[in-house]
Amino acid sequence: MFYYEPGFNPWSLLRGAYRTYLRHRHPQGGSTITMQLARLLWNIDTRDPRGKLRQIAYALDLELHFSKAQILEAYLNYAPFGRNIQGVGAASRIYFGHGVEGLSLPELLTLAVLPQDPGQRGRIDRDGNAALLAARQRLYAKWREHHPVTAAEDAALRLPMALSSVAQLPYHAPWFVDQVLQEERTRALLRQGGLPSELHTSLDLAMQRIVEGQLHAFVQEQQIKGIRNAAALLVDTRDMGIRALVGSANFFDAAIAGQVNGTLGKRSPGSTLKPFIYALAFDQGVVIPATVLRDVPTAFGPYTPENFDSRFEGPITVTDALIRSRNIPAVDVAARLHHPSFYDFLRAAGITGLAPESHYGLALVLGGGEVTMQELATLYALLNNDGRLRPLSLLAKNGTDQSAGPRLLSPEASYLVLDILRQNPGPLVAPTGQARDLPVAWKTGTSSGFRDAWSVAVFDHYVLVVWVGNFDGTANPALIGAEVAAPLLFRTIYALRASGVGLERAATPMPPPRLRRVDVCLSSGALPTVWCPRRGKSWFIPGVSPIAVDGVYRPIWVDRRSGRAVCPPYDPRRHELRVYAYWPSEL
């Protein structure tokens, strides 16, 4: 009948109206497949005559614009199959564990009768579903009148049908799946089409389980400190695919808003952005790794930053300042950047939601802005990709994606930052039998007011970001990046490496050909003179890095007896040459 009716069946409608309104029996709609599709598409209330007329009008419109095959396909994709299951594809996979292409005749007939009464026929209880079996047998009897069946098919149709329960479905990476579906729905709206029938994602289920397990166990251990929530994100920098995404400590815990995807929440990053200040300084010829900075009380106009420990180190190299996360040297370097500024760099890197630059001033250096975990992972992946920015991917790609994004940092600056971060000693969390000196470039961060604890690592081909805190922003003095986030970070890395889940080891990073090692005076980080007593090596970018001669150690002719400086001419019998260190008064 479906292929011959014009979208509605007058006889069925009259029969339904007679039974419903004149005989006052159980309501009977009399809708055709096209009418049912119209009701599903436009959410029409068909319980009164006016709604029924709208349904018929939309059904006629569908018949005028689409073929019968298209209407049937759409109906099968929208029809309800019980238990909030929509579409024959989803129903086939949930009830029978495979796609529609593998359905047997008993399974096909079972799915065919479900949309007629999905609420009753889709119910499973311990005694089976008599209503479903009876409906299927009636349809099977009609089927046999027109189609020959084998003895095996006939026997199979007489057996009860075992349907799987929704509760038996695997429930993996729900935060990741929700984000994938949301992004695909957005794309479908933009292209005015439907969702793809299949999506192949970048997620690695084995890695996901390990990261989830480590995060859940860690939060359980830390509850005594009032720590109840955390999130983690693992990215493969070769194709920028997200391999693991854990949005909270427990998806089903409403008390911590567990269904929120914490990797998308904007949070103060604390000191996790400092590596990029120094990377810009390397590229702009402001410093080299051995440059000595001032860690002393300093005012930058009205802004007077302090270090986390409220102490000052005096002279400190760029390398040590970054490893030890000193605030004042970082602000000093940021103040000397020209183009791009740190703010310009973050905007170019795709950090969204930033206020105007004047709103932050130099406070942006110390976490005055906000980023998401996914944005932070993108920034650190940039260091592992020679300074090129590439977006994260939720979907699988064919092979390693070598597409080049815009260059925001030079390969030399990226290498120097990772080389410094690899010198940062890891916390004592290595399991027995594993070396602690694994090459991991990592950084921590603690937001103002102890609301967010961060730790980020670049290792092998991967970037791992972990966050510990509360979604509601509740402060906790235990939320210190080096004390809670870093142990979770390294526990997860060791677990991944020990599991053999396919974590591919990268070759030892080689310095870019343009980098050179030069002699420096360790007290100033400048080129040594003959008077410098302590020398060392540092990386240097030819044509970019600053060229300055050490001015700390200076030779002075003095009187042998008084020790006072003398003027020429010098008499070697009464005068001698001594070398003195001339430090700025604040150092």
XYZ file of C-alpha atoms in Angstrom:
587
model
C 0.000 0.000 0.000
C 2.821 2.442 0.853
C 4.030 2.625 -2.734
C 0.579 3.392 -4.120
C -1.027 5.751 -1.600
C -0.609 9.553 -2.112
C 0.742 10.172 1.383
C -2.426 9.384 3.337
C -5.065 6.648 3.309
C -8.625 8.046 3.491
C -10.115 4.663 4.410
C -7.666 4.190 7.328
C -8.333 7.720 8.550
C -12.107 7.260 8.459
C -11.831 3.931 10.255
C -9.630 5.488 12.914
C -12.005 8.418 13.408
C -14.987 6.056 13.676
C -13.309 3.870 16.325
C -11.899 6.824 18.251
C -14.669 9.418 18.237
C -17.907 7.465 17.532
C -17.265 4.139 19.236
C -15.023 5.723 21.931
C -12.636 2.815 21.820
C -8.863 2.772 22.048
C -7.607 5.648 19.825
C -6.570 4.563 16.342
C -4.661 6.997 14.150
C -4.734 5.526 10.683
C -1.437 7.199 9.749
C 0.627 6.109 6.775
C 4.434 5.887 6.882
C 4.634 9.320 5.231
C 2.294 10.787 7.837
C 4.311 9.244 10.661
C 7.473 10.747 9.189
C 5.769 14.148 9.020
C 4.785 13.886 12.675
C 8.359 12.988 13.674
C 9.980 15.720 11.583
C 7.679 18.567 12.619
C 6.755 17.311 16.100
C 3.026 17.518 15.352
C 0.463 16.806 18.058
C -2.014 14.523 16.236
C -4.400 13.872 19.111
C -7.020 16.289 17.756
C -8.487 16.789 14.247
C -6.570 20.030 13.675
C -3.231 18.314 14.279
C -4.295 15.448 12.029
C -5.004 17.877 9.190
C -1.542 19.470 9.619
C -0.011 16.009 9.514
C -1.810 15.202 6.246
C -0.712 18.525 4.715
C 2.939 17.923 5.564
C 2.681 14.322 4.311
C 1.427 15.571 0.943
C 4.305 18.045 0.814
C 6.792 15.226 1.440
C 5.236 13.126 -1.335
C 5.555 16.045 -3.768
C 9.230 16.642 -3.073
C 10.705 13.202 -2.351
C 10.579 9.704 -3.788
C 9.041 6.785 -1.923
C 12.506 5.325 -1.320
C 13.718 8.583 0.231
C 10.637 8.827 2.452
C 11.037 5.240 3.637
C 14.737 5.755 4.343
C 14.004 8.907 6.336
C 11.266 7.173 8.310
C 13.572 4.298 9.229
C 16.205 6.804 10.401
C 13.742 8.781 12.554
C 11.358 6.084 13.802
C 11.323 5.223 17.530
C 12.362 1.701 18.452
C 11.736 1.768 22.191
C 13.893 2.826 25.139
C 14.725 6.230 23.589
C 16.299 4.500 20.609
C 15.796 6.366 17.351
C 16.606 5.027 13.914
C 16.909 1.508 12.587
C 20.719 1.698 12.519
C 20.940 2.463 16.223
C 18.265 -0.134 17.023
C 20.122 -2.825 15.090
C 23.402 -2.172 16.880
C 21.824 -1.898 20.328
C 19.423 -4.853 20.131
C 21.488 -7.230 17.995
C 25.074 -5.970 18.182
C 25.684 -5.334 14.483
C 24.693 -3.020 11.639
C 21.599 -3.273 9.471
C 23.541 -4.977 6.680
C 23.881 -8.093 8.852
C 20.253 -8.436 9.967
C 18.651 -11.856 9.647
C 14.987 -12.364 8.699
C 13.826 -12.793 12.349
C 15.739 -9.639 13.314
C 14.309 -7.689 10.386
C 10.752 -8.662 11.276
C 11.376 -7.779 14.922
C 12.551 -4.291 14.019
C 9.662 -3.856 11.565
C 7.002 -4.187 14.296
C 8.756 -2.165 17.009
C 7.838 1.371 15.785
C 4.116 0.521 15.856
C 4.216 0.386 19.679
C 7.774 1.172 20.824
C 6.803 1.755 24.437
C 5.265 -1.698 24.919
C 7.087 -3.816 22.388
C 10.506 -2.370 23.237
C 10.196 -3.469 26.845
C 12.245 -6.423 28.034
C 11.440 -8.359 31.166
C 12.427 -11.720 32.532
C 9.515 -13.477 30.806
C 10.282 -12.002 27.396
C 7.887 -9.746 25.521
C 4.701 -11.509 24.474
C 3.377 -8.437 22.635
C 6.522 -8.211 20.518
C 6.552 -11.920 19.700
C 2.851 -11.923 18.777
C 3.254 -8.901 16.487
C 6.276 -10.454 14.819
C 4.438 -13.716 14.211
C 1.542 -11.883 12.578
C 3.905 -10.066 10.276
C 5.744 -13.293 9.555
C 2.489 -14.966 8.536
C 1.888 -12.191 5.993
C 5.499 -12.464 4.832
C 5.146 -16.190 4.107
C 2.174 -15.530 1.848
C 4.404 -13.692 -0.623
C 7.933 -14.947 0.044
C 9.269 -18.495 0.241
C 11.136 -19.304 3.456
C 13.521 -22.097 4.318
C 12.947 -24.626 7.071
C 15.751 -23.027 9.088
C 14.151 -19.570 8.843
C 10.771 -20.995 9.785
C 12.255 -22.676 12.849
C 14.109 -19.520 13.845
C 10.919 -17.455 13.701
C 9.231 -19.761 16.170
C 11.932 -19.216 18.799
C 11.867 -16.340 21.304
C 13.931 -13.341 20.255
C 16.688 -12.307 22.683
C 17.239 -8.571 22.586
C 20.204 -6.928 24.247
C 19.536 -4.268 26.854
C 20.651 -0.656 26.653
C 22.381 -1.221 29.987
C 24.639 -3.777 28.276
C 26.028 -1.204 25.846
C 29.662 -0.185 26.296
C 29.937 3.302 27.780
C 33.402 4.600 27.006
C 34.764 8.168 26.994
C 31.356 9.861 27.338
C 32.845 13.373 27.437
C 34.722 12.745 24.192
C 31.683 11.207 22.495
C 29.483 14.131 23.527
C 31.955 16.612 22.063
C 32.262 14.669 18.812
C 28.494 14.517 18.363
C 28.062 18.192 19.222
C 30.661 19.243 16.664
C 29.183 16.948 14.015
C 25.701 18.361 14.642
C 27.096 21.857 14.154
C 28.760 20.832 10.891
C 25.529 19.175 9.758
C 23.621 22.419 10.351
C 26.192 24.423 8.399
C 26.068 22.089 5.417
C 22.313 21.569 5.840
C 22.674 17.810 5.941
C 22.457 14.953 8.403
C 24.991 13.257 10.610
C 27.310 10.719 8.949
C 26.279 7.101 9.349
C 29.707 6.282 10.800
C 32.363 8.336 12.558
C 35.933 7.123 12.964
C 37.475 9.040 15.838
C 41.034 9.645 16.989
C 40.396 8.115 20.429
C 42.586 5.210 21.538
C 40.381 3.175 23.878
C 43.307 1.443 25.597
C 44.948 4.782 26.385
C 41.603 6.205 27.471
C 41.119 3.424 30.006
C 44.604 3.899 31.444
C 44.231 7.663 31.797
C 40.759 7.273 33.327
C 41.998 4.654 35.759
C 44.959 6.719 36.915
C 42.854 9.851 37.357
C 40.083 8.055 39.245
C 42.537 6.296 41.585
C 44.412 9.529 42.240
C 41.284 11.467 43.183
C 40.222 8.661 45.509
C 43.577 8.892 47.278
C 43.479 12.685 47.522
C 39.975 13.015 48.948
C 41.462 13.345 52.418
C 42.837 16.706 51.213
C 39.429 17.805 49.943
C 40.353 17.107 46.308
C 37.358 15.651 44.482
C 37.757 16.455 40.812
C 40.303 16.374 38.006
C 40.525 16.153 34.225
C 43.113 14.918 31.723
C 43.805 15.195 28.003
C 46.271 13.194 25.869
C 47.118 14.409 22.338
C 49.266 12.818 19.629
C 51.188 15.735 18.126
C 51.813 13.941 14.831
C 48.202 14.192 13.661
C 46.899 16.298 16.606
C 44.403 13.546 17.371
C 42.976 13.353 20.881
C 43.898 9.884 22.141
C 42.306 10.178 25.598
C 39.932 12.687 27.156
C 38.698 12.485 30.739
C 36.390 15.390 31.501
C 35.956 14.782 35.232
C 36.731 12.306 37.993
C 33.336 10.595 37.665
C 30.832 11.107 34.859
C 27.966 9.865 37.044
C 28.712 12.008 40.123
C 26.280 14.926 40.076
C 27.880 16.409 43.203
C 30.967 17.363 41.164
C 29.010 18.067 37.932
C 30.668 14.977 36.514
C 29.030 15.206 33.092
C 30.741 18.553 32.434
C 33.671 18.274 30.026
C 36.412 19.896 32.090
C 38.792 20.072 29.113
C 36.562 22.775 27.591
C 36.257 24.959 30.689
C 38.088 28.292 30.828
C 40.513 28.410 33.760
C 43.427 30.525 34.915
C 46.541 28.658 33.685
C 48.904 29.920 36.378
C 52.525 29.541 35.255
C 51.894 27.062 32.453
C 52.223 29.829 29.840
C 55.707 30.967 30.927
C 57.543 28.721 28.418
C 56.038 30.727 25.569
C 57.293 34.026 26.989
C 60.836 32.716 26.838
C 60.269 31.178 23.391
C 59.248 34.597 22.073
C 62.268 36.141 23.796
C 64.590 33.648 22.084
C 63.062 34.493 18.714
C 63.252 38.241 19.302
C 66.883 38.222 20.401
C 66.102 39.288 23.953
C 67.823 36.431 25.806
C 69.593 33.105 25.422
C 69.214 30.190 27.889
C 72.296 31.348 29.854
C 71.254 35.004 30.130
C 71.246 36.112 33.756
C 68.028 37.794 34.880
C 67.171 39.701 38.044
C 64.959 37.993 40.593
C 64.657 40.960 42.945
C 61.791 43.181 44.165
C 60.746 45.023 41.025
C 57.919 47.374 40.118
C 56.689 47.510 36.526
C 54.842 50.768 36.744
C 51.950 50.186 39.159
C 52.358 46.407 38.862
C 54.522 44.764 41.538
C 54.557 40.981 41.069
C 55.749 38.554 43.698
C 57.133 35.050 43.513
C 55.021 32.116 44.657
C 57.283 31.524 47.678
C 57.589 35.291 48.446
C 61.390 34.985 48.194
C 63.992 36.352 45.773
C 66.933 34.528 44.197
C 68.934 37.537 42.987
C 70.808 36.712 39.750
C 69.278 33.712 37.987
C 69.675 32.303 34.478
C 66.812 31.999 32.007
C 67.072 28.213 32.300
C 66.752 28.221 36.078
C 64.071 30.912 36.047
C 61.864 28.777 33.805
C 62.553 25.486 35.600
C 61.924 27.064 38.996
C 59.003 29.106 37.661
C 60.141 32.465 39.020
C 57.545 35.149 38.428
C 59.587 38.369 38.427
C 62.108 37.281 35.754
C 59.212 36.101 33.537
C 57.447 39.456 33.825
C 60.735 41.257 33.168
C 61.296 39.284 29.959
C 57.690 39.773 28.845
C 58.048 43.523 29.328
C 60.979 43.490 26.877
C 59.110 41.717 24.076
C 58.246 43.851 21.054
C 56.403 42.202 18.146
C 54.562 39.996 18.648
C 53.750 40.709 22.255
C 52.699 37.867 24.481
C 49.075 38.939 24.049
C 49.443 38.953 20.243
C 50.968 35.492 20.377
C 48.044 34.069 22.367
C 45.532 35.621 19.979
C 47.405 34.179 16.983
C 47.465 30.771 18.710
C 43.670 30.735 18.827
C 43.089 31.474 22.533
C 39.490 32.652 22.608
C 37.618 34.929 24.998
C 40.525 37.248 25.772
C 39.677 40.755 26.947
C 41.517 43.731 25.389
C 45.262 43.734 26.048
C 45.024 46.780 28.311
C 42.784 44.797 30.641
C 45.651 42.451 31.585
C 48.857 44.385 31.288
C 51.775 42.221 32.377
C 49.514 40.144 34.649
C 48.682 38.018 31.603
C 52.145 36.481 31.997
C 51.233 34.946 35.355
C 47.831 33.518 34.407
C 45.731 36.672 34.346
C 43.816 35.353 31.331
C 41.966 32.073 30.986
C 42.489 29.084 28.692
C 40.948 25.659 28.257
C 42.856 22.402 28.597
C 42.407 21.831 24.873
C 43.863 25.261 24.071
C 46.795 24.591 26.393
C 47.427 21.221 24.736
C 47.443 22.952 21.339
C 50.068 25.431 22.569
C 52.396 22.746 23.911
C 51.924 20.638 20.773
C 53.195 23.651 18.868
C 56.560 23.216 20.633
C 56.720 19.575 19.528
C 55.846 20.551 15.938
C 58.742 22.979 15.403
C 56.650 26.034 16.205
C 53.782 25.368 13.818
C 50.216 25.709 15.059
C 47.808 22.899 14.166
C 44.290 22.369 15.503
C 43.226 19.430 17.631
C 41.327 16.663 15.884
C 38.575 14.437 17.231
C 38.333 12.335 14.073
C 40.814 9.805 12.754
C 43.066 10.752 9.865
C 44.629 8.517 7.244
C 48.227 8.150 8.348
C 50.223 10.880 10.036
C 48.966 14.321 9.140
C 51.989 16.322 8.029
C 50.018 19.400 6.972
C 51.878 22.549 7.977
C 50.047 25.139 10.016
C 51.063 28.779 10.502
C 54.450 29.246 12.111
C 54.274 31.085 15.437
C 57.705 30.129 16.771
C 60.962 29.136 15.131
C 62.203 25.533 15.357
C 65.163 26.880 17.325
C 63.032 28.595 19.990
C 60.768 25.539 20.258
C 63.754 23.247 20.751
C 65.337 25.527 23.362
C 62.176 25.668 25.467
C 61.687 21.892 25.404
C 65.391 21.394 26.164
C 65.028 23.549 29.291
C 61.804 21.871 30.401
C 63.427 18.436 30.050
C 65.960 19.511 32.670
C 63.162 19.970 35.191
C 63.494 17.021 37.624
C 60.323 14.973 37.929
C 58.576 14.141 41.207
C 59.384 10.891 43.004
C 56.519 8.851 41.622
C 58.305 6.348 39.377
C 57.203 2.756 40.000
C 59.763 0.159 40.994
C 61.914 -0.944 38.084
C 61.351 2.166 35.937
C 63.959 4.832 35.434
C 63.116 8.312 36.630
C 65.254 10.055 34.013
C 62.812 9.544 31.147
C 62.930 12.498 28.743
C 59.846 14.477 29.750
C 59.542 18.219 29.182
C 57.037 19.437 31.729
C 55.690 22.484 33.515
C 53.284 23.141 36.364
C 50.921 25.978 37.176
C 48.873 27.164 40.142
C 46.161 29.758 39.718
C 45.735 32.696 42.054
C 43.789 31.764 45.169
C 44.591 28.029 44.853
C 41.649 27.260 42.581
C 43.427 25.343 39.803
C 46.446 23.030 39.811
C 47.974 22.275 36.404
C 50.700 20.149 34.937
C 51.606 19.738 31.257
C 54.132 17.377 29.684
C 55.597 16.878 26.234
C 57.035 13.365 25.861
C 57.729 11.227 22.821
C 55.046 12.229 20.279
C 52.501 13.231 22.905
C 51.220 16.088 25.019
C 49.497 15.307 28.312
C 47.587 17.972 30.246
C 46.139 17.350 33.701
C 44.052 19.712 35.821
C 42.987 19.288 39.438
C 40.384 21.540 41.032
C 36.666 22.187 41.374
C 34.314 23.165 38.585
C 32.678 25.748 40.841
C 36.019 27.457 41.481
C 36.189 26.591 45.184
C 39.654 27.336 46.565
C 41.747 24.722 48.346
C 45.292 25.317 49.670
C 46.159 21.788 48.545
C 45.668 22.798 44.899
C 49.319 23.429 44.038
C 50.494 22.299 40.637
C 53.823 20.833 41.758
C 52.242 18.945 44.649
C 49.071 17.435 43.217
C 48.961 17.874 39.430
C 52.582 16.865 38.765
C 52.358 13.496 40.574
C 49.176 12.678 38.644
C 50.891 13.688 35.395
C 53.903 11.427 35.932
C 51.871 8.525 37.271
C 49.849 8.634 34.073
C 52.947 8.808 31.866
C 54.572 5.861 33.636
C 51.339 3.864 33.405
C 51.080 4.534 29.674
C 54.684 3.563 29.040
C 54.470 0.422 31.155
C 51.219 -0.808 29.621
C 52.455 -1.445 26.094
C 49.334 0.156 24.604
C 51.129 1.303 21.470
C 52.719 4.427 22.875
C 55.363 4.996 20.230
C 58.752 6.188 21.446
C 60.236 9.137 19.616
C 63.868 9.401 18.651
C 66.101 11.638 20.757
C 65.323 15.205 19.636
C 68.102 16.681 17.543
C 68.857 20.416 17.677
C 67.932 22.372 14.533
C 70.917 22.865 12.212
C 70.896 26.606 12.773
C 71.586 26.376 16.524
C 75.151 26.788 17.773
C 76.847 26.189 21.124
C 78.940 29.132 22.292
C 81.140 29.914 25.290
C 79.551 32.229 27.855
C 80.532 33.701 31.178
C 78.263 31.926 33.641
C 77.881 34.957 35.892
C 76.283 37.100 33.202
C 75.382 34.800 30.335
C 77.315 37.084 27.972
C 80.388 36.340 25.853
C 83.359 35.787 28.176
C 86.389 37.997 28.483
C 89.792 36.790 29.587
C 88.823 37.905 33.096
C 85.796 35.596 33.503
C 86.614 32.855 36.057
C 83.572 30.661 35.374
C 82.767 29.665 31.826
C 80.219 27.358 30.266
C 78.281 26.586 27.105
C 74.925 27.885 25.949
C 72.768 27.661 22.847
C 72.899 30.596 20.452
C 70.799 31.450 17.371
C 73.155 33.149 14.868
C 71.821 36.439 13.614
C 69.134 36.527 16.296
C 70.509 36.012 19.789
C 71.977 39.012 21.630
C 75.725 39.540 21.332
C 77.129 41.195 24.437
C 80.457 40.964 26.168
C 80.570 40.199 29.875
C 80.739 43.340 31.999
C 80.634 41.788 35.446
C 84.360 41.018 35.774
C 86.626 43.992 35.280
C 90.422 44.340 35.755
C 91.543 47.124 38.086
C 95.123 48.237 38.891
C 95.454 48.652 42.658
C 98.122 49.568 45.159
C 99.587 46.409 46.682
C 99.675 47.850 50.189
C 96.419 49.829 50.404
C 94.318 47.951 47.887
C 93.100 51.253 46.427
C 92.718 51.808 42.710
C 95.521 53.739 41.057
C 95.897 55.676 37.857
C 98.524 55.164 35.212
C 101.365 54.982 34.824
C 101.477 51.655 36.661
C 104.525 50.394 38.477
C 104.517 46.545 38.659
C 106.706 46.779 41.772
C 104.035 48.700 43.751
C 100.876 48.008 41.726
C 99.086 44.847 40.677
C 96.141 43.935 38.431
C 93.143 42.482 40.251
C 89.768 41.349 38.837
C 86.612 42.510 40.606
C 82.954 41.545 40.070
C 80.755 44.571 39.441
C 77.140 43.664 40.167
C 74.187 46.020 39.987
C 73.314 47.255 43.464
C 70.004 45.311 43.588
C 71.883 42.046 42.981
